Coordinates of N, CA and C in Angstrom, one line a residue:
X1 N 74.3 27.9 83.6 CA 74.0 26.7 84.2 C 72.5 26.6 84.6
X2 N 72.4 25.8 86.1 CA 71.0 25.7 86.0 C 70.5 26.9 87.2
X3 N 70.8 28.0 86.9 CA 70.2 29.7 88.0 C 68.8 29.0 87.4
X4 N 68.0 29.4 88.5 CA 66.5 29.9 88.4 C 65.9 31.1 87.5
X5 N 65.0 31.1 86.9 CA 65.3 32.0 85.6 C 64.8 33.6 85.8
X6 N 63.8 33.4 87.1 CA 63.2 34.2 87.8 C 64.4 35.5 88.7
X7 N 65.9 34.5 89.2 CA 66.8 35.7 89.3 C 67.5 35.5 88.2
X8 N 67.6 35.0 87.2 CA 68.5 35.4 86.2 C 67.7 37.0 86.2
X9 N 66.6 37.0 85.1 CA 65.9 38.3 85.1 C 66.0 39.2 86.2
X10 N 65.7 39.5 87.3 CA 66.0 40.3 88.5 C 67.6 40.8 88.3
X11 N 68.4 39.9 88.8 CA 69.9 39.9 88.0 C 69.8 41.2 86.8
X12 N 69.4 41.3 85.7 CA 69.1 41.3 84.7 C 68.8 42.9 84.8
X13 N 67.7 43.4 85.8 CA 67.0 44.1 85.8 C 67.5 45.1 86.8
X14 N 68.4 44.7 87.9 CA 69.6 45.1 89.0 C 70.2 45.8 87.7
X15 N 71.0 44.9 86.6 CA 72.4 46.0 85.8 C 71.6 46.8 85.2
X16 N 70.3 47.0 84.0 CA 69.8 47.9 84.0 C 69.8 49.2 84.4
X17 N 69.1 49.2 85.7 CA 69.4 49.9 86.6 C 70.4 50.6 87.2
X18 N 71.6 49.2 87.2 CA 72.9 50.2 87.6 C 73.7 50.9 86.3
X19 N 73.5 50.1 85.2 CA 73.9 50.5 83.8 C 73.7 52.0 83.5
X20 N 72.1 52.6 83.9 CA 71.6 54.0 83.8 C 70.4 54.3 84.6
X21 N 70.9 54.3 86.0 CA 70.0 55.0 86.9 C 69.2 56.0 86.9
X22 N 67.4 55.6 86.7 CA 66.8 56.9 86.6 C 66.1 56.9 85.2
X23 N 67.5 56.4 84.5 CA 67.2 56.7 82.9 C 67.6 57.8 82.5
X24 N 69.0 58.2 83.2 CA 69.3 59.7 83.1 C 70.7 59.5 82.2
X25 N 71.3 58.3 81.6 CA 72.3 58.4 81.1 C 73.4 58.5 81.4
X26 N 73.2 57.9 83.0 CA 74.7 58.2 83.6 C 75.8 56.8 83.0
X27 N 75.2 55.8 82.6 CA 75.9 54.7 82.5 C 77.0 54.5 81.4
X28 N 77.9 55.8 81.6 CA 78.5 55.5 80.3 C 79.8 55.2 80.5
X29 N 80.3 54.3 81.8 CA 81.7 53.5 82.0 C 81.8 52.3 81.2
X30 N 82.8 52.2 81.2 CA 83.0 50.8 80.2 C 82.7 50.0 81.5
X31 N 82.7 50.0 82.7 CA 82.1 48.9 83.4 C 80.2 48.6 83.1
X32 N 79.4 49.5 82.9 CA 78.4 49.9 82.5 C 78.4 48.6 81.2
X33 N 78.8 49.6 80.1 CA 78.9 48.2 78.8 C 79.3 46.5 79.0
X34 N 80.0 46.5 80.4 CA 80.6 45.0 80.3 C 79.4 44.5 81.5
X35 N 78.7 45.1 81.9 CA 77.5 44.5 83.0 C 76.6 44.3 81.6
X36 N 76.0 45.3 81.1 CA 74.9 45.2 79.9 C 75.4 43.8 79.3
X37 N 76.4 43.6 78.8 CA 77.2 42.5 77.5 C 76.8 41.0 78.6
X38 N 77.2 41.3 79.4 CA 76.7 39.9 80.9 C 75.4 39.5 80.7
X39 N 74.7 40.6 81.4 CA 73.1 40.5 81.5 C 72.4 39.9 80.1
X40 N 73.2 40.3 78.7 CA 72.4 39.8 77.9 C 72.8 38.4 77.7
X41 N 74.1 38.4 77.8 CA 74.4 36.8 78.1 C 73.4 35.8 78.9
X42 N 73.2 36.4 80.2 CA 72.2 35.7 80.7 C 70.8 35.1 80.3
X43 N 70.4 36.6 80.0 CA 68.6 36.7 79.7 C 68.4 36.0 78.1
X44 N 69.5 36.4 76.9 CA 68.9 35.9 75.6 C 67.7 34.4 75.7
X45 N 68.9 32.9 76.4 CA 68.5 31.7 76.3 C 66.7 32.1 77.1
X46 N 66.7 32.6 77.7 CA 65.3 32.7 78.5 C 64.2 33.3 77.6
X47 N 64.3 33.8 77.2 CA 63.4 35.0 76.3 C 62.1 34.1 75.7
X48 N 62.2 33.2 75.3 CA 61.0 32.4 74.8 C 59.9 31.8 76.1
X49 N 61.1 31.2 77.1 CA 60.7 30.5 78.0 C 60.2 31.3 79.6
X50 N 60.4 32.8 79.2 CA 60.1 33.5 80.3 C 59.6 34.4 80.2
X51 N 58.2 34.9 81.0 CA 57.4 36.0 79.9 C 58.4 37.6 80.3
X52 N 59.0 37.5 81.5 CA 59.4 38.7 82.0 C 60.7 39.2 80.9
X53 N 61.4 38.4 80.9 CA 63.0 38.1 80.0 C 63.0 38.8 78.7
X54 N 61.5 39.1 78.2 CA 61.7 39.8 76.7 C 61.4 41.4 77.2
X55 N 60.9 41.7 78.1 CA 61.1 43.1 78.3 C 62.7 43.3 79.2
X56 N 62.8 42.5 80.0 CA 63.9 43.2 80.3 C 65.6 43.1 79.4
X57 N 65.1 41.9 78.4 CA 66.3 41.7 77.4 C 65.9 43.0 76.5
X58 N 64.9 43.6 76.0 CA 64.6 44.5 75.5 C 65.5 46.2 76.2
X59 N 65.2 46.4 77.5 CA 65.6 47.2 78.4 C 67.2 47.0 78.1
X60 N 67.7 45.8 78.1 CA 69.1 46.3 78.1 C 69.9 46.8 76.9
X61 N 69.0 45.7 75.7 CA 69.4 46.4 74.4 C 69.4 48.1 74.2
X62 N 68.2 48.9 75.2 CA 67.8 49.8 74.9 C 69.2 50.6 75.7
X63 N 69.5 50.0 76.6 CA 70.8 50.9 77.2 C 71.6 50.7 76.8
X64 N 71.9 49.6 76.2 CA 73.6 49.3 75.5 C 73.4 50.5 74.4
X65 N 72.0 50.7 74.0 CA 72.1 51.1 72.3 C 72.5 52.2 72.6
X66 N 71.8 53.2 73.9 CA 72.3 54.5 74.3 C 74.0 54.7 74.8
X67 N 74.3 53.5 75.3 CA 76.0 54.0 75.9 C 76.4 54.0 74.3
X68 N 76.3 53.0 73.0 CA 76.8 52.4 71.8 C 76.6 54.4 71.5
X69 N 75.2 54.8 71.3 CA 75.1 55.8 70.6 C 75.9 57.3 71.2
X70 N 76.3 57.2 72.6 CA 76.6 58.4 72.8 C 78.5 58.3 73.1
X71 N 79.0 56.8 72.4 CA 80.5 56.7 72.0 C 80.2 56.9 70.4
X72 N 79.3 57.4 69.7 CA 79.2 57.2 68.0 C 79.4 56.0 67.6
X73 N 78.6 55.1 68.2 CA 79.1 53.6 67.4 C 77.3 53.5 66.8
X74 N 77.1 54.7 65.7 CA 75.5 54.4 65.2 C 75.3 52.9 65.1
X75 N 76.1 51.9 63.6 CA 75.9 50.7 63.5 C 75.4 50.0 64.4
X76 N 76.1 49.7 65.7 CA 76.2 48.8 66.6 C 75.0 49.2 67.3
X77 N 74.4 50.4 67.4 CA 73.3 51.2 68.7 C 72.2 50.5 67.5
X78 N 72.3 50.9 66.1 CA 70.8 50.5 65.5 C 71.1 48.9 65.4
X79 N 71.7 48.2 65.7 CA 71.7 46.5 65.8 C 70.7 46.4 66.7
X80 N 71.5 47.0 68.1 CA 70.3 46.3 69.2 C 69.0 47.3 69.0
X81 N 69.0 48.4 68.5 CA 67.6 49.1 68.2 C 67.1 47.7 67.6
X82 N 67.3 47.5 66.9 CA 66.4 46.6 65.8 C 66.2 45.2 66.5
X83 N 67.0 44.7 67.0 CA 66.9 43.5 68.1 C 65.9 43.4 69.1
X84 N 66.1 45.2 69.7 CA 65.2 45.5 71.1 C 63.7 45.4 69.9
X85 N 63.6 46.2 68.8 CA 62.0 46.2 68.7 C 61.5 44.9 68.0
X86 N 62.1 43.8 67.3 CA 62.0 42.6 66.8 C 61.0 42.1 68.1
X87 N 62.2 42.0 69.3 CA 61.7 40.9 70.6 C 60.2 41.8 71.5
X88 N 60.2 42.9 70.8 CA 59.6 43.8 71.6 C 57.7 43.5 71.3
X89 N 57.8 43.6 69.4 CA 56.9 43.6 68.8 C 56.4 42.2 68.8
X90 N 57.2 41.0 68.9 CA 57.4 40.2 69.5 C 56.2 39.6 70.3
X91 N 56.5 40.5 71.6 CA 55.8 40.2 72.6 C 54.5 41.5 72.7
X92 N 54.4 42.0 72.3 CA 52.9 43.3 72.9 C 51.7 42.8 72.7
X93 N 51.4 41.9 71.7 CA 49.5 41.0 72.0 C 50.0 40.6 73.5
X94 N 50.7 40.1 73.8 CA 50.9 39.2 75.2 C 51.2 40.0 76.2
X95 N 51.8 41.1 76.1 CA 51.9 42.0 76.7 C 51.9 43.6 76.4
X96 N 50.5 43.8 76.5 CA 50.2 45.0 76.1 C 51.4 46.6 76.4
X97 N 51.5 46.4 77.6 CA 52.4 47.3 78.6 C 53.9 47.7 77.8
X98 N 54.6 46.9 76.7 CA 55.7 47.2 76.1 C 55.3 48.0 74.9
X99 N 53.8 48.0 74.4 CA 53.7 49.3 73.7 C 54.4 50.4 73.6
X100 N 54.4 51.1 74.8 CA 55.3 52.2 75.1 C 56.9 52.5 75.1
X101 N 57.3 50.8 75.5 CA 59.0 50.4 75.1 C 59.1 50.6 74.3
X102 N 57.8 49.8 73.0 CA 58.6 49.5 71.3 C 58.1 51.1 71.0
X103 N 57.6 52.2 71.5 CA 57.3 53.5 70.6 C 58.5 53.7 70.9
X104 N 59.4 54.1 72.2 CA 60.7 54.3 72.4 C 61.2 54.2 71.7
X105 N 61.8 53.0 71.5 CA 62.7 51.9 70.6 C 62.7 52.2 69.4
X106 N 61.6 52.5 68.6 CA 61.2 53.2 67.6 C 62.2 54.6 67.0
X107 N 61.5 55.2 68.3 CA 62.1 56.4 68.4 C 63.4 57.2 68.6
X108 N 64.3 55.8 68.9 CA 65.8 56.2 69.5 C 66.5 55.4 68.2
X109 N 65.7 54.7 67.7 CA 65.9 53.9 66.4 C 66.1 55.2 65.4
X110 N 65.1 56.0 65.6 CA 65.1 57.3 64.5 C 66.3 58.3 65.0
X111 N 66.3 58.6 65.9 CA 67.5 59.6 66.4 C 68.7 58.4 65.7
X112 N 68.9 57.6 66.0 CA 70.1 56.7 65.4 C 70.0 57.2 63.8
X113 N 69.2 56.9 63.2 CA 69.0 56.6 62.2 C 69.7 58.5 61.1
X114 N 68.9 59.6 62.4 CA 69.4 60.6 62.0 C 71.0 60.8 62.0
X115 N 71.5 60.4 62.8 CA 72.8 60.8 63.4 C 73.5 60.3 62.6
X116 N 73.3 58.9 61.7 CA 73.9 58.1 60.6 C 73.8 59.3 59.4
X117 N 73.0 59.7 59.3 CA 72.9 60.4 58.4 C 73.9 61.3 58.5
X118 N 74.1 62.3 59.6 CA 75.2 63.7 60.2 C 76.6 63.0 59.6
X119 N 76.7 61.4 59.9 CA 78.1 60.9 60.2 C 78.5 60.2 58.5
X120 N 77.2 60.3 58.0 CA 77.3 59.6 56.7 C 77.3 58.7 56.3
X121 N 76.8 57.9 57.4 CA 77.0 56.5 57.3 C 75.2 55.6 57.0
X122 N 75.4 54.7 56.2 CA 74.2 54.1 55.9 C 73.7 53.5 56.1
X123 N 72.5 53.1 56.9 CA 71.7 52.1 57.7 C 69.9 52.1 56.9
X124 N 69.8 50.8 57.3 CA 68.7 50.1 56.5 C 67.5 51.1 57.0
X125 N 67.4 51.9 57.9 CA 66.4 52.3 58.4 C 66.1 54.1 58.4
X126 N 65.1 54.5 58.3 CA 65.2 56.0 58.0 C 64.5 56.8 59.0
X127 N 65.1 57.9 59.2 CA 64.3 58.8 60.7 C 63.1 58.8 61.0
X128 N 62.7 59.2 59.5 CA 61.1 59.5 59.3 C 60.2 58.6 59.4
X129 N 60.6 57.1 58.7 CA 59.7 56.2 59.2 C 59.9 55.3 60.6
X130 N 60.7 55.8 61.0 CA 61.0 55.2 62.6 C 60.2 56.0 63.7
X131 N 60.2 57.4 63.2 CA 59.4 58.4 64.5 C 57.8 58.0 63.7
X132 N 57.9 57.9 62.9 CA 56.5 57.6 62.5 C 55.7 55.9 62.8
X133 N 56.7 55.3 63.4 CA 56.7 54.1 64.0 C 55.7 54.5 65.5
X134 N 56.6 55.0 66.2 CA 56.6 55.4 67.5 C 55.5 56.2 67.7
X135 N 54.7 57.3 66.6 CA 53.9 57.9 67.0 C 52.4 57.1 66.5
X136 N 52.4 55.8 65.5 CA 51.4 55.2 65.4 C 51.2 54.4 66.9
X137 N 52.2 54.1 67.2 CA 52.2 52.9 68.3 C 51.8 53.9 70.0
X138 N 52.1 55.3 69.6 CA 51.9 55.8 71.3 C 51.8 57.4 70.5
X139 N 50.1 57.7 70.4 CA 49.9 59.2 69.9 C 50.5 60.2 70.2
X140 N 51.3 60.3 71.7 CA 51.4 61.3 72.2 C 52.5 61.3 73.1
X141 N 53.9 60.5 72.0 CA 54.9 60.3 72.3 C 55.5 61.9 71.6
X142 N 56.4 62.7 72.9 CA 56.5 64.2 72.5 C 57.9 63.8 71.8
X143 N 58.8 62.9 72.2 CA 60.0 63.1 71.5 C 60.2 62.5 70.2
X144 N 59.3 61.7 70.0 CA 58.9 61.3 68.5 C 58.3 62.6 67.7
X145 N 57.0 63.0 68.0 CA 56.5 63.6 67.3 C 57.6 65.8 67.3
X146 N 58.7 65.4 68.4 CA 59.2 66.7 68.3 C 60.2 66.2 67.2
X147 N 61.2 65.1 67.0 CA 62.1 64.3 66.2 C 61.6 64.5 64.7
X148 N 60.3 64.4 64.5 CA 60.0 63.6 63.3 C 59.6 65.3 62.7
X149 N 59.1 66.7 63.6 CA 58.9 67.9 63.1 C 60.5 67.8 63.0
X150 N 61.3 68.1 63.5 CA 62.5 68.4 63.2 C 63.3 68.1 61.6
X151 N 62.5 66.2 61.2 CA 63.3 65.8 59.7 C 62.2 66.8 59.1
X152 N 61.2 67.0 59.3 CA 60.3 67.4 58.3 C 60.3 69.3 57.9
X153 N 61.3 69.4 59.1 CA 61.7 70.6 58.5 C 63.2 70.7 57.6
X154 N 64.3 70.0 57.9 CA 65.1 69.7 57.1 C 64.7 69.0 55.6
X155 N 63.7 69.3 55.8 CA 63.1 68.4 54.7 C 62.3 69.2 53.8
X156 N 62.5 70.2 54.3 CA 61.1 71.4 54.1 C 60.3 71.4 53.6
X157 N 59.5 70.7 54.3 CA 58.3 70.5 54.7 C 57.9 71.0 55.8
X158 N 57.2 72.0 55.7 CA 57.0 73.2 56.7 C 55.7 73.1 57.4
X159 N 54.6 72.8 56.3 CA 53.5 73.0 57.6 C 53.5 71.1 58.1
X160 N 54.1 70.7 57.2 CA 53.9 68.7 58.3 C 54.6 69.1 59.7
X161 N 55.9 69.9 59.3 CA 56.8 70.3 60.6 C 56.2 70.9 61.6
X162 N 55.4 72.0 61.2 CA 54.4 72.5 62.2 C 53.4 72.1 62.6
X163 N 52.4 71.1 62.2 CA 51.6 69.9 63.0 C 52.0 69.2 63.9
X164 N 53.3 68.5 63.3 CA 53.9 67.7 64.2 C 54.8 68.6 65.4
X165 N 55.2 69.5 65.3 CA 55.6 70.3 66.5 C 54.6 71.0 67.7
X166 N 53.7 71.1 66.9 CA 52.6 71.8 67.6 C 51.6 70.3 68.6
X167 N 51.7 69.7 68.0 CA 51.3 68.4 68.3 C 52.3 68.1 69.8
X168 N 53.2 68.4 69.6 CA 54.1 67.6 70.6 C 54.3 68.6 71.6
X169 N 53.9 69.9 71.5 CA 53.8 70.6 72.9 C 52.0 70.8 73.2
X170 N 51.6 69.9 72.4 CA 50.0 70.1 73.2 C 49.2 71.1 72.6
X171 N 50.0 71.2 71.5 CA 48.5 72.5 70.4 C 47.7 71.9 69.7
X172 N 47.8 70.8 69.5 CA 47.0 69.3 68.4 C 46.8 69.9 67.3
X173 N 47.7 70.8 66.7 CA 48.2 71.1 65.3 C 47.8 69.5 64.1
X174 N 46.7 70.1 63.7 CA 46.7 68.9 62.8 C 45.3 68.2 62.7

């Protein structure tokens, strides 16, 4: 209806928060999923009209994707991966500060992307060019650049794996 759009977002940015406090992953009740599915209910219509609304509609995609990813629902986790970094990329001329969201996003995009792989299942997007997303967009993103040594050893590719490993604990292998 007509909420002020200023607490819609706060609203928004409360489930968040209660969704996965910390960022530690605790949010994985199905009450968790049914606040996230609300919140985005709220925030989508705003997203153009409010500068705050695309980072925090971004944020929730980013936790729905993690509750999605850690019940195995890869499909559904890389939807909103790809939603969260659409609205994300979206917005970063205008807001520089989500740089570091969309390297995330990127990056949890690629763990998705791996785990499709484990489970067999086929998604438009691939490990390697997702952590390699993340690490153009934020140099010294460690769980990108530890992710992306990891395909590249399954991959064997051995000394890319050891740059990028060495890189990600601080040896600047490379």
């Amino acid at each position: 209806g007509g909420e002020d759009p200023d607490t819609l977002v706060m609203l928004a940015s409360c489930v968040v928060r209660l969704a996965d406090p910390g960022g530690k992953k605790n949010g994985r009740s199905p009450a968790a999923a049914k606040l996230l599915a609300f919140a985005l209910e709220l925030l989508s219509p705003l997203v153009e009209t409010h500068e705050s609304a695309a980072r925090e509609l971004a944020c929730l995609r980013l936790s729905r994707a993690k509750l999605l990813l850690e019940a195995d629902e890869v499909v559904a986790a890389s939807e909103d991966l790809t939603a969260a970094i659409a609205s994300l990329a979206a917005h970063t001329d205008q807001q520089p500060s989500l740089r570091s969201l969309l390297a995330s996003a990127w990056c949890n995009l690629g763990v998705t992307a791996e785990r499709a792989v484990s489970k067999r299942v086929a998604l438009e997007v691939k490990a390697e060019a997702c952590f390699g997303r993340a690490i153009a967009l934020a140099p010294h993103h460690t769980h990108a650049r530890a992710n992306l040594g990891a395909v590249l050893v399954g991959a064997g590719r051995h000394q890319e794996a050891l740059d990028e490993l060495n890189a990600a604990i601080g040896g600047g292998g490379g």
